[in-house]
CSV table of C-alpha atoms in Angstrom, one decimal:
chain,number,residue,atom,x,y,z
A,30,MET,CA,-20.8,-238.2,32.4
A,31,SER,CA,-22.1,-241.7,32.0
A,32,PRO,CA,-22.4,-243.3,28.5
A,33,PRO,CA,-26.3,-243.2,28.6
A,34,GLU,CA,-26.1,-239.4,29.3
A,35,LYS,CA,-23.6,-239.0,26.4
A,36,ARG,CA,-25.9,-240.9,24.1
A,37,ARG,CA,-28.7,-238.8,25.3
A,38,GLY,CA,-26.9,-235.6,24.6
A,39,ASN,CA,-25.8,-236.6,21.1
A,40,SER,CA,-29.3,-237.7,20.2
A,41,HIS,CA,-30.6,-234.3,21.3
A,42,THR,CA,-28.2,-232.6,19.1
A,43,VAL,CA,-29.0,-234.7,16.1
A,44,ARG,CA,-32.7,-234.3,16.8
A,45,SER,CA,-32.5,-230.5,17.0
A,46,SER,CA,-30.5,-230.2,13.8
A,47,ALA,CA,-32.9,-232.5,11.9
A,48,SER,CA,-36.0,-230.6,13.3
A,49,SER,CA,-34.5,-227.3,12.2
A,50,ARG,CA,-33.9,-228.6,8.7
A,51,SER,CA,-37.4,-230.0,8.5
A,52,ARG,CA,-38.9,-226.7,9.5
A,53,ASP,CA,-36.9,-224.9,6.9
A,54,SER,CA,-37.9,-227.4,4.3
A,55,ILE,CA,-41.6,-227.2,5.2
A,56,ILE,CA,-41.7,-223.4,5.4
A,57,SER,CA,-39.9,-222.8,2.1
A,58,PRO,CA,-42.3,-222.7,-0.8
A,59,PRO,CA,-42.1,-225.1,-3.7
A,60,PRO,CA,-40.3,-223.9,-6.8
A,61,ARG,CA,-43.4,-223.7,-8.8
A,62,ALA,CA,-45.1,-221.5,-6.3
A,63,GLN,CA,-42.0,-219.3,-6.3
A,64,LEU,CA,-42.2,-219.1,-10.1
A,65,THR,CA,-45.9,-218.2,-10.2
A,66,SER,CA,-45.7,-215.8,-7.3
A,67,GLY,CA,-42.9,-213.9,-8.9
A,68,ASN,CA,-45.1,-211.4,-10.7
A,69,PRO,CA,-48.8,-212.3,-10.6
A,70,SER,CA,-50.1,-209.0,-11.6
A,71,SER,CA,-48.0,-208.6,-14.6
A,72,SER,CA,-49.1,-209.9,-17.9
A,73,SER,CA,-46.8,-211.2,-20.5
A,74,PRO,CA,-47.2,-212.3,-24.0
A,75,ALA,CA,-48.0,-215.9,-24.5
A,76,PRO,CA,-45.0,-218.1,-24.7
A,77,ASP,CA,-44.2,-220.0,-27.7
A,78,THR,CA,-44.0,-223.8,-28.0
A,79,ASP,CA,-40.3,-224.2,-27.1
A,80,SER,CA,-40.7,-222.1,-23.9
A,81,THR,CA,-43.7,-224.2,-22.9
A,82,THR,CA,-41.8,-227.3,-23.3
A,83,ASP,CA,-38.9,-226.1,-21.2
A,84,THR,CA,-41.3,-224.9,-18.5
A,85,ALA,CA,-42.9,-228.4,-18.3
A,86,ILE,CA,-39.5,-230.1,-18.1
A,87,SER,CA,-38.4,-227.7,-15.3
A,88,GLY,CA,-41.6,-228.2,-13.3
A,89,SER,CA,-41.2,-232.0,-13.4
A,90,LYS,CA,-37.6,-231.7,-12.1
A,91,ASP,CA,-38.9,-229.5,-9.2
A,92,ASN,CA,-41.5,-232.0,-8.2
A,93,ASP,CA,-38.9,-234.8,-8.1
A,94,ALA,CA,-36.7,-232.7,-5.9
A,95,LEU,CA,-39.6,-232.0,-3.6
A,96,LEU,CA,-40.4,-235.7,-3.4
A,97,VAL,CA,-36.8,-236.5,-2.5
A,98,ALA,CA,-36.7,-233.8,0.1
A,99,LYS,CA,-39.9,-235.1,1.6
A,100,GLU,CA,-38.6,-238.6,1.7
A,101,LYS,CA,-35.4,-237.5,3.4
A,102,GLU,CA,-37.5,-235.5,5.9
A,103,SER,CA,-39.6,-238.5,6.7
A,104,ILE,CA,-36.5,-240.7,7.1
A,105,LEU,CA,-35.0,-238.2,9.5
A,106,ILE,CA,-38.3,-238.0,11.5
A,107,LYS,CA,-38.4,-241.7,11.7
A,108,ASP,CA,-34.8,-241.8,12.9
A,109,ASN,CA,-35.6,-239.3,15.5
A,110,TYR,CA,-38.5,-241.3,16.8
A,111,ASP,CA,-36.4,-244.4,16.9
A,112,GLN,CA,-33.7,-242.6,18.8
A,113,ILE,CA,-36.2,-241.2,21.2
A,114,ALA,CA,-37.6,-244.7,21.8
A,115,ASN,CA,-34.1,-246.1,22.4
A,116,LEU,CA,-33.3,-243.3,24.8
A,117,LYS,CA,-36.5,-244.0,26.7
A,118,LYS,CA,-35.6,-247.7,26.9
A,119,GLU,CA,-32.2,-246.8,28.1
A,120,LEU,CA,-33.6,-244.4,30.7
A,121,ASP,CA,-36.0,-247.1,32.0
A,122,ILE,CA,-33.1,-249.5,32.2
A,123,MET,CA,-30.9,-246.9,34.0
A,124,GLU,CA,-33.8,-246.1,36.4
A,125,ALA,CA,-34.3,-249.8,37.1
A,126,GLU,CA,-30.5,-250.3,37.7
A,127,PHE,CA,-30.4,-247.2,39.9
A,128,THR,CA,-33.4,-248.4,41.9
A,129,ARG,CA,-31.8,-251.8,42.4
A,130,GLU,CA,-28.4,-250.3,43.3
A,131,LEU,CA,-30.1,-247.9,45.7
A,132,ASP,CA,-32.0,-250.8,47.3
A,133,ARG,CA,-28.8,-252.8,47.6
A,134,LEU,CA,-26.9,-249.9,49.1
A,135,SER,CA,-29.8,-249.3,51.5
A,136,ARG,CA,-29.8,-252.9,52.6
A,137,LYS,CA,-25.9,-252.9,52.9
A,138,GLU,CA,-26.0,-249.7,54.9
A,139,GLY,CA,-28.7,-251.2,57.2
A,140,ASP,CA,-26.6,-254.3,57.7
A,141,THR,CA,-23.5,-252.2,58.4
A,142,ALA,CA,-25.3,-250.0,60.9
A,143,GLY,CA,-26.7,-253.0,62.6
A,144,PHE,CA,-23.3,-254.6,62.8
A,145,TRP,CA,-21.7,-251.5,64.3
A,146,GLN,CA,-24.6,-251.1,66.7
A,147,ALA,CA,-24.2,-254.6,67.9
A,148,LYS,CA,-20.4,-254.1,68.1
A,149,ASN,CA,-20.9,-250.9,70.1
A,150,ALA,CA,-23.3,-252.6,72.5
A,151,SER,CA,-20.8,-255.5,73.0
A,152,LEU,CA,-17.9,-253.1,73.6
A,153,ASN,CA,-20.0,-251.1,76.0
A,154,GLN,CA,-20.8,-254.3,77.9
A,155,GLN,CA,-17.1,-255.3,77.9
A,156,LEU,CA,-16.2,-251.9,79.1
A,157,LEU,CA,-18.6,-252.2,82.0
A,158,ARG,CA,-17.3,-255.6,82.9
A,159,THR,CA,-13.7,-254.4,82.7
A,160,ASP,CA,-14.5,-251.3,84.8
A,161,THR,CA,-16.2,-253.6,87.4
A,162,GLU,CA,-13.2,-255.9,87.5
A,163,LEU,CA,-10.8,-252.9,87.8
A,164,ARG,CA,-12.7,-251.6,90.7
A,165,LEU,CA,-12.6,-255.1,92.4
A,166,LEU,CA,-8.9,-255.4,91.7
A,167,ARG,CA,-8.3,-251.9,93.2
A,168,ALA,CA,-10.2,-252.9,96.2
A,169,GLU,CA,-8.2,-256.1,96.5
A,170,VAL,CA,-4.9,-254.1,96.1
A,171,ASP,CA,-6.0,-251.8,98.9
A,172,VAL,CA,-6.7,-254.9,101.1
A,173,ARG,CA,-3.3,-256.4,100.2
A,174,GLU,CA,-1.5,-253.1,100.9
A,175,ALA,CA,-3.2,-253.0,104.3
A,176,GLU,CA,-2.1,-256.6,104.9
A,177,ARG,CA,1.4,-255.8,103.8
A,178,ALA,CA,1.6,-252.9,106.1
A,179,GLU,CA,0.5,-255.1,109.0
A,180,LEU,CA,3.1,-257.7,108.0
A,181,ARG,CA,5.8,-255.1,108.0
A,182,GLU,CA,4.8,-253.9,111.4
A,183,GLY,CA,4.8,-257.5,112.6
A,184,TRP,CA,8.2,-258.1,111.0
A,185,GLU,CA,9.6,-255.0,112.7
A,186,VAL,CA,8.3,-256.2,116.0
A,187,LEU,CA,9.7,-259.7,115.4
A,188,ARG,CA,13.1,-258.2,114.3
A,189,ARG,CA,13.3,-256.1,117.4
A,190,GLN,CA,12.4,-259.0,119.6
A,191,LEU,CA,15.0,-261.1,117.7
A,192,GLU,CA,17.7,-258.5,118.3
A,193,GLU,CA,16.7,-258.4,121.9
A,194,ARG,CA,17.1,-262.2,122.1
A,195,ASP,CA,20.4,-262.1,120.4
A,196,ASN,CA,21.7,-259.4,122.7
A,197,GLU,CA,20.4,-261.5,125.6
A,198,ILE,CA,22.1,-264.6,124.2
A,199,ARG,CA,25.3,-262.8,123.8
A,200,SER,CA,25.1,-261.4,127.3
A,201,LEU,CA,24.3,-264.8,128.7
A,202,LYS,CA,27.2,-266.3,126.7
A,203,GLY,CA,29.5,-263.6,128.2
A,204,HIS,CA,28.2,-264.5,131.7
A,205,VAL,CA,28.7,-268.2,131.1
A,206,ALA,CA,32.3,-267.6,129.8
A,207,GLY,CA,33.0,-265.4,132.8
A,208,LEU,CA,31.6,-268.1,135.1
A,209,LYS,CA,33.7,-270.7,133.4
A,210,GLN,CA,36.7,-268.6,133.8
A,211,TRP,CA,35.9,-267.9,137.4
A,212,VAL,CA,35.3,-271.6,138.1
A,213,SER,CA,38.5,-272.5,136.4
A,214,THR,CA,40.4,-269.8,138.2
A,215,SER,CA,38.8,-270.6,141.5
A,216,THR,CA,39.4,-274.3,141.3
A,217,ALA,CA,42.9,-273.9,140.1
A,218,LYS,CA,45.7,-273.9,142.7
A,219,GLY,CA,49.1,-272.3,142.3
A,220,ASP,CA,50.2,-272.6,138.7
A,221,GLN,CA,47.0,-274.4,137.5
A,222,THR,CA,45.9,-273.0,134.2
A,223,SER,CA,42.6,-273.3,132.4
A,224,ASP,CA,42.1,-275.4,129.2
A,225,GLU,CA,41.1,-272.3,127.2
A,226,GLU,CA,44.5,-270.6,127.9
A,227,PHE,CA,46.3,-273.8,126.8
A,228,GLY,CA,44.2,-274.0,123.6
A,229,ASP,CA,45.0,-270.3,122.8
A,230,SER,CA,48.7,-270.9,123.4
A,231,MET,CA,48.7,-273.9,121.0
A,232,THR,CA,46.8,-272.0,118.3
A,233,LYS,CA,49.3,-269.1,118.5
A,234,LEU,CA,52.3,-271.5,118.4
A,235,GLY,CA,50.9,-273.4,115.4
A,236,ASN,CA,50.2,-270.2,113.5
A,237,GLY,CA,53.7,-268.9,114.3
A,238,LEU,CA,55.3,-272.0,113.0
A,239,GLN,CA,53.2,-272.0,109.8
A,240,ASN,CA,54.1,-268.3,109.1
A,241,TRP,CA,57.8,-269.1,109.8
A,242,VAL,CA,57.8,-271.9,107.2
A,243,ILE,CA,55.9,-269.9,104.6
A,244,VAL,CA,58.1,-266.7,104.9
A,245,HIS,CA,61.4,-268.5,104.8
A,246,PHE,CA,60.7,-271.5,102.5
A,247,ARG,CA,57.9,-270.5,100.2
A,248,ARG,CA,60.3,-270.2,97.2
A,249,ALA,CA,62.7,-272.9,98.2
A,250,LYS,CA,63.0,-276.1,96.1
A,251,LEU,CA,63.3,-279.6,97.7
A,252,GLY,CA,66.1,-282.0,96.9
A,253,MET,CA,67.8,-282.2,93.5
A,254,ILE,CA,66.1,-282.1,90.1
A,255,ASP,CA,66.3,-285.2,87.9
A,256,GLN,CA,68.7,-284.2,85.1
A,257,THR,CA,67.0,-286.5,82.5
A,258,ARG,CA,63.7,-284.8,83.1
A,259,ARG,CA,65.3,-281.3,83.1
A,260,ALA,CA,66.8,-282.0,79.7
A,261,ARG,CA,63.4,-282.9,78.2
A,262,PRO,CA,61.4,-279.7,77.4
A,263,GLU,CA,58.1,-281.4,77.7
A,264,HIS,CA,58.8,-282.0,81.4
A,265,HIS,CA,60.0,-278.6,82.3
A,266,ARG,CA,56.9,-277.9,84.3
A,267,LEU,CA,57.5,-281.1,86.4
A,268,THR,CA,60.9,-280.0,87.8
A,269,ASN,CA,59.4,-279.3,91.2
A,270,LYS,CA,57.2,-282.4,91.1
A,271,HIS,CA,60.0,-285.0,90.9
A,272,VAL,CA,62.2,-284.6,94.0
A,273,ASP,CA,65.5,-286.6,94.2
A,274,PHE,CA,67.0,-287.0,97.6
A,275,THR,CA,69.8,-289.3,96.5
A,276,ARG,CA,72.5,-286.6,96.9
A,277,VAL,CA,71.4,-285.7,100.5
A,278,ASP,CA,73.6,-287.2,103.2
A,279,GLU,CA,72.4,-290.6,104.4
A,280,ALA,CA,72.4,-289.6,108.0
A,281,ILE,CA,70.1,-286.7,107.3
A,282,ILE,CA,67.8,-288.9,105.3
A,283,ASP,CA,67.7,-291.4,108.2
A,284,ASP,CA,66.8,-288.5,110.6
A,285,LEU,CA,64.2,-287.2,108.1
A,286,GLY,CA,62.7,-290.7,107.8
A,287,GLU,CA,62.4,-291.0,111.6
A,288,LEU,CA,60.6,-287.7,111.8
A,289,VAL,CA,58.4,-288.0,108.7
A,290,PRO,CA,58.3,-291.6,107.3
A,291,MET,CA,56.3,-290.5,104.3
A,292,TYR,CA,58.5,-287.6,103.3
A,293,GLU,CA,59.1,-288.8,99.7
A,294,GLN,CA,55.3,-288.9,99.0
A,295,LEU,CA,54.9,-285.4,100.5
A,296,ALA,CA,57.9,-283.7,98.9
A,297,ALA,CA,56.2,-282.9,95.5
A,298,PRO,CA,52.6,-282.1,96.3
A,299,ALA,CA,52.9,-280.6,99.9
A,300,LYS,CA,56.3,-279.0,100.3
A,301,VAL,CA,55.3,-276.4,103.0
A,302,HIS,CA,53.3,-279.0,104.9
A,303,LEU,CA,56.3,-281.4,104.9
A,304,LEU,CA,58.6,-278.7,106.4
A,305,GLN,CA,56.0,-277.9,109.1
A,306,ASN,CA,55.8,-281.6,109.9
A,307,VAL,CA,59.6,-281.8,110.3
A,308,VAL,CA,59.8,-278.9,112.7
A,309,SER,CA,56.7,-279.9,114.6
A,310,SER,CA,58.1,-283.4,115.1
A,311,ILE,CA,61.4,-282.0,116.4
A,312,LEU,CA,59.5,-279.8,118.8
A,313,VAL,CA,57.4,-282.6,120.2
A,314,GLU,CA,60.3,-285.0,120.5
A,315,THR,CA,62.7,-282.5,122.1
A,316,VAL,CA,60.5,-280.0,124.0
A,317,PHE,CA,57.1,-281.4,124.8
A,318,ASN,CA,58.1,-285.0,125.5
A,319,ALA,CA,60.9,-283.9,127.9
A,320,PHE,CA,60.5,-284.5,131.6
A,321,PHE,CA,61.4,-280.8,132.2
A,322,VAL,CA,63.1,-278.7,129.6
A,323,GLY,CA,66.5,-277.6,130.8
A,324,LEU,CA,66.9,-280.4,133.4
A,325,PRO,CA,70.0,-282.5,132.8
A,326,THR,CA,69.3,-285.8,131.2
A,327,ASP,CA,70.5,-288.0,134.1
A,328,GLN,CA,68.5,-286.0,136.6
A,329,ALA,CA,65.4,-286.2,134.4
A,330,GLU,CA,65.8,-290.0,134.1
A,331,HIS,CA,66.2,-290.3,137.9
A,332,LEU,CA,63.0,-288.3,138.6
A,333,ALA,CA,61.2,-290.3,136.0
A,334,GLN,CA,62.1,-293.5,137.7
A,335,VAL,CA,61.0,-292.1,141.0
A,336,GLU,CA,57.7,-291.1,139.5
A,337,LYS,CA,57.3,-294.6,138.0
A,338,TYR,CA,57.9,-296.2,141.3
A,339,LEU,CA,55.4,-293.9,143.1
A,340,ALA,CA,52.8,-294.8,140.4
A,341,SER,CA,53.2,-298.4,141.4
A,342,ILE,CA,52.5,-297.8,145.1
A,343,CYS,CA,50.4,-294.7,145.3
A,344,SER,CA,47.1,-293.5,143.8
A,345,VAL,CA,47.0,-291.7,140.5
A,346,GLU,CA,45.9,-288.5,142.2
A,347,ALA,CA,48.7,-288.6,144.7
A,348,VAL,CA,51.3,-289.3,141.9
A,349,ASN,CA,50.0,-286.4,139.9
A,350,GLN,CA,50.1,-284.0,142.8
A,351,TRP,CA,53.7,-285.1,143.5
A,352,ARG,CA,54.7,-284.6,139.9
A,353,ALA,CA,53.0,-281.1,139.8
A,354,THR,CA,54.7,-280.1,143.1
A,355,THR,CA,58.2,-281.3,142.0
A,356,ARG,CA,58.0,-279.6,138.6
A,357,THR,CA,56.6,-276.4,140.2
A,358,MET,CA,59.6,-276.3,142.4
A,359,LEU,CA,61.9,-276.7,139.3
A,360,ARG,CA,59.9,-274.0,137.4
A,361,ARG,CA,60.0,-271.5,140.2
A,362,GLU,CA,63.3,-272.1,141.8
A,363,ALA,CA,65.6,-273.9,139.4
A,364,ALA,CA,64.6,-272.5,136.0
A,365,PRO,CA,66.9,-269.4,136.3
A,366,ARG,CA,69.8,-271.7,137.2
A,367,MET,CA,69.0,-273.9,134.3
A,368,GLN,CA,69.3,-271.1,131.8
A,369,GLU,CA,72.5,-272.5,130.3
A,370,GLU,CA,70.9,-276.0,129.8
A,371,THR,CA,67.8,-274.4,128.4
A,372,THR,CA,69.8,-272.3,125.9
A,373,LEU,CA,71.7,-275.4,124.9
A,374,VAL,CA,68.4,-277.2,124.1
A,375,THR,CA,67.2,-274.3,122.1
A,376,GLU,CA,70.4,-274.0,120.0
A,377,THR,CA,70.4,-277.8,119.6
A,378,VAL,CA,66.9,-277.7,118.1
A,379,ILE,CA,67.8,-274.8,115.8
A,380,SER,CA,70.9,-276.5,114.6
A,381,ARG,CA,69.0,-279.8,113.9
A,382,VAL,CA,66.3,-277.9,112.1
A,383,ASN,CA,68.8,-276.0,109.9
A,384,HIS,CA,70.9,-279.1,109.3
A,385,ILE,CA,67.9,-281.0,107.9
A,386,LEU,CA,66.1,-278.2,106.0
A,387,ASP,CA,69.3,-276.8,104.5
A,388,ALA,CA,70.2,-280.2,103.2
A,389,ILE,CA,66.8,-281.1,101.6
A,390,THR,CA,66.2,-277.6,100.2
A,391,ASP,CA,68.2,-275.0,98.3
A,392,ALA,CA,67.7,-272.4,101.1
A,393,SER,CA,70.4,-271.3,103.5
A,394,ALA,CA,70.2,-270.4,107.2
A,395,THR,CA,70.1,-266.7,108.0
A,396,ASP,CA,70.2,-264.7,111.2
A,397,ALA,CA,66.6,-263.5,110.7
A,398,ARG,CA,65.4,-267.0,110.2
A,399,ASP,CA,67.2,-268.3,113.3
A,400,HIS,CA,66.0,-265.4,115.4
A,401,ALA,CA,62.4,-266.1,114.4
A,402,LEU,CA,62.8,-269.8,115.1
A,403,ARG,CA,64.4,-269.1,118.5
A,404,ALA,CA,61.4,-267.0,119.5
A,405,LEU,CA,59.1,-269.9,118.6
A,406,LEU,CA,61.3,-272.3,120.7
A,407,GLN,CA,61.2,-270.0,123.7
A,408,SER,CA,57.3,-270.0,123.5
A,409,SER,CA,57.3,-273.8,123.2
A,410,VAL,CA,59.6,-274.2,126.2
A,411,GLU,CA,57.5,-271.9,128.4
A,412,LEU,CA,54.3,-273.8,127.3
A,413,ALA,CA,55.9,-277.2,127.9
A,414,ARG,CA,57.0,-276.2,131.4
A,415,LEU,CA,53.6,-274.8,132.2
A,416,LEU,CA,52.0,-278.1,131.1
A,417,VAL,CA,54.0,-280.3,133.3
A,418,VAL,CA,53.2,-278.4,136.5
A,419,GLN,CA,49.5,-279.1,136.1
A,420,LYS,CA,47.9,-281.7,138.3
A,421,ALA,CA,46.0,-283.0,135.4
A,422,THR,CA,48.0,-284.8,132.7
A,423,PHE,CA,48.5,-282.9,129.5
A,424,LYS,CA,49.9,-284.8,126.5
A,425,VAL,CA,51.0,-283.2,123.3
A,426,TYR,CA,50.4,-285.9,120.7
A,427,MET,CA,51.4,-286.1,117.1
A,428,PRO,CA,50.1,-289.0,115.0
A,429,LYS,CA,52.8,-290.8,113.1
A,430,ILE,CA,52.0,-291.6,109.5
A,431,LEU,CA,53.7,-294.8,108.6
A,432,PRO,CA,54.0,-296.5,105.1
A,433,HIS,CA,51.6,-299.3,104.4
A,434,GLN,CA,49.5,-298.2,107.4
A,435,ARG,CA,46.3,-296.3,107.1
A,436,THR,CA,45.7,-293.4,109.6
A,437,LEU,CA,42.1,-292.2,109.2
A,438,PHE,CA,40.8,-288.8,110.0
A,439,GLU,CA,39.1,-288.3,113.4
A,440,ALA,CA,37.0,-285.2,113.7
A,441,SER,CA,37.1,-285.4,117.5
A,442,ASN,CA,40.8,-284.7,117.8
A,443,MET,CA,41.9,-283.7,114.3
A,444,GLU,CA,41.4,-280.5,112.2
A,445,ASP,CA,41.8,-280.6,108.4
A,446,ILE,CA,43.9,-277.7,107.1
A,447,GLY,CA,42.4,-278.2,103.6
A,448,ALA,CA,39.2,-276.4,104.6
A,449,GLU,CA,37.0,-279.3,103.6
A,450,ASP,CA,33.7,-280.2,105.2
A,451,GLU,CA,34.1,-282.6,108.1
A,452,GLU,CA,31.3,-284.8,106.9
A,453,SER,CA,33.1,-285.4,103.6
A,454,LEU,CA,36.3,-286.2,105.6
A,455,THR,CA,34.8,-289.2,107.5
A,456,GLY,CA,36.8,-292.3,106.7
A,457,ARG,CA,39.4,-290.3,104.8
A,458,GLU,CA,43.1,-291.1,105.2
A,459,ILE,CA,45.5,-288.5,106.4
A,460,CYS,CA,48.9,-288.0,104.8
A,461,CYS,CA,50.6,-285.3,106.8
A,462,VAL,CA,50.4,-283.8,110.3
A,463,THR,CA,51.5,-280.2,110.3
A,464,PHE,CA,51.1,-279.4,114.0
A,465,PRO,CA,50.4,-281.5,117.1
A,466,GLY,CA,47.3,-281.6,119.3
A,467,MET,CA,46.8,-281.6,123.0
A,468,ILE,CA,44.7,-283.9,125.2
A,469,LYS,CA,44.0,-283.4,128.9
A,470,SER,CA,43.4,-286.4,131.3
A,471,GLY,CA,42.0,-286.0,134.8
A,472,ASP,CA,40.8,-283.0,136.7
A,473,GLU,CA,42.4,-280.0,138.4
A,474,ASN,CA,43.2,-282.1,141.5
A,475,GLY,CA,44.9,-284.9,139.6
A,476,GLY,CA,42.1,-287.4,140.0
A,477,HIS,CA,39.6,-289.1,137.7
A,478,PRO,CA,42.1,-290.0,135.0
A,479,HIS,CA,39.4,-291.4,132.8
A,480,PHE,CA,38.1,-287.9,132.2
A,481,THR,CA,39.6,-286.7,128.9
A,482,ASN,CA,39.3,-283.4,127.0
A,483,VAL,CA,40.7,-282.4,123.7
A,484,VAL,CA,42.2,-279.0,124.4
A,485,ALA,CA,43.6,-278.5,120.9
A,486,LYS,CA,43.1,-280.6,117.8
A,487,ALA,CA,46.0,-281.8,115.7
A,488,ARG,CA,46.3,-280.1,112.3
A,489,VAL,CA,46.4,-282.6,109.5
A,490,LEU,CA,46.2,-282.8,105.7
A,491,CYS,CA,43.9,-285.4,104.3
A,492,THR,CA,44.5,-287.2,101.0
A,493,PRO,CA,42.5,-286.0,98.1
A,494,GLU,CA,39.5,-288.0,97.0
């Protein structure tokens, strides 16, 4: 209940009580009337003077009381009228306030309704635009899906065509290889062999030599360790990086220096490559540079002089044909009879290899190691004999790395074993040759000596950048 209502209720209560009291006071007879009306019909003897005086005094007191009561009643009535007037004023004020508040709320409600109606219209328009855009996007997606399906079909067609082309290319390559083989076989005469077969033989021989060194010398240590560096704990990791060959026999060091002049620089960083270089150099010197493996030295020198003399009086083609014919005779007819000399050459190479490698490493020769090396030597002898019976000239070459002389990498006849890009190796200096290469001069008839072909590239190790 609001304060005006509370005031209104209280005023009603006061007004009701006052009115009830006024009614009672108005209705009740005055005291004098009550006295006179007590017994009107009765007659009494006339009062005496004292009783008359008392009666007059009591009548004046009753009149005073009546006047006081009337004054109080008039005051109460006036108060009631004042309260009624105040309540009417408050009611008017509350009605005015209520009217103003009602108008304000009506205006606010109208503004709110207008705002939400505008908002609703805006959202409806936005929904319509979004729905339109969604439909357009769905249509575009359908178009893209159709295009994608077409592209997939086109891709499948192209892929099938590419596979067909690849198959055709492989087939043509096979035909070309077969034709090359047929041409090489058809043009070859007698023991003439194609370049591809020589290349494969060199690759197998190089891989076999590499495996032999890795298997038997992977954990071997070179030379002697510097005692001063061994005693210092901070250099214990460098024991294999500082090789001392001062305790190796001087003759072995001289032989090693002839085979690999840069052996001291290779000992620490490239132990396996150094050992491959040693064995490859011995093979080239003893087997591939021989006039004919197994032929006694004096006879080989005599035939070499005859060949030199013929080269001075005959054409290159005629000399090559004579050389091929002579060595073909030795290979077919005299090779079985030269088995003892061939075995002597093989054992000499094994002994020399073991003599050098056992001296510069802490490894020792074993039967298994010698047996594997002997098999490599037999393959080398067969390859060397087959090379010298060709009418074309085949030369097994091994670049010699000399101190204070730069030998640069040549991509045409060298292959880097460091697996680096050939473009980055241009102009790079090589530090080691692990296996020789092979170059062919002339054709299958022994003519055109200016024609050259790299049958097998030399395997080299380039210096790091």
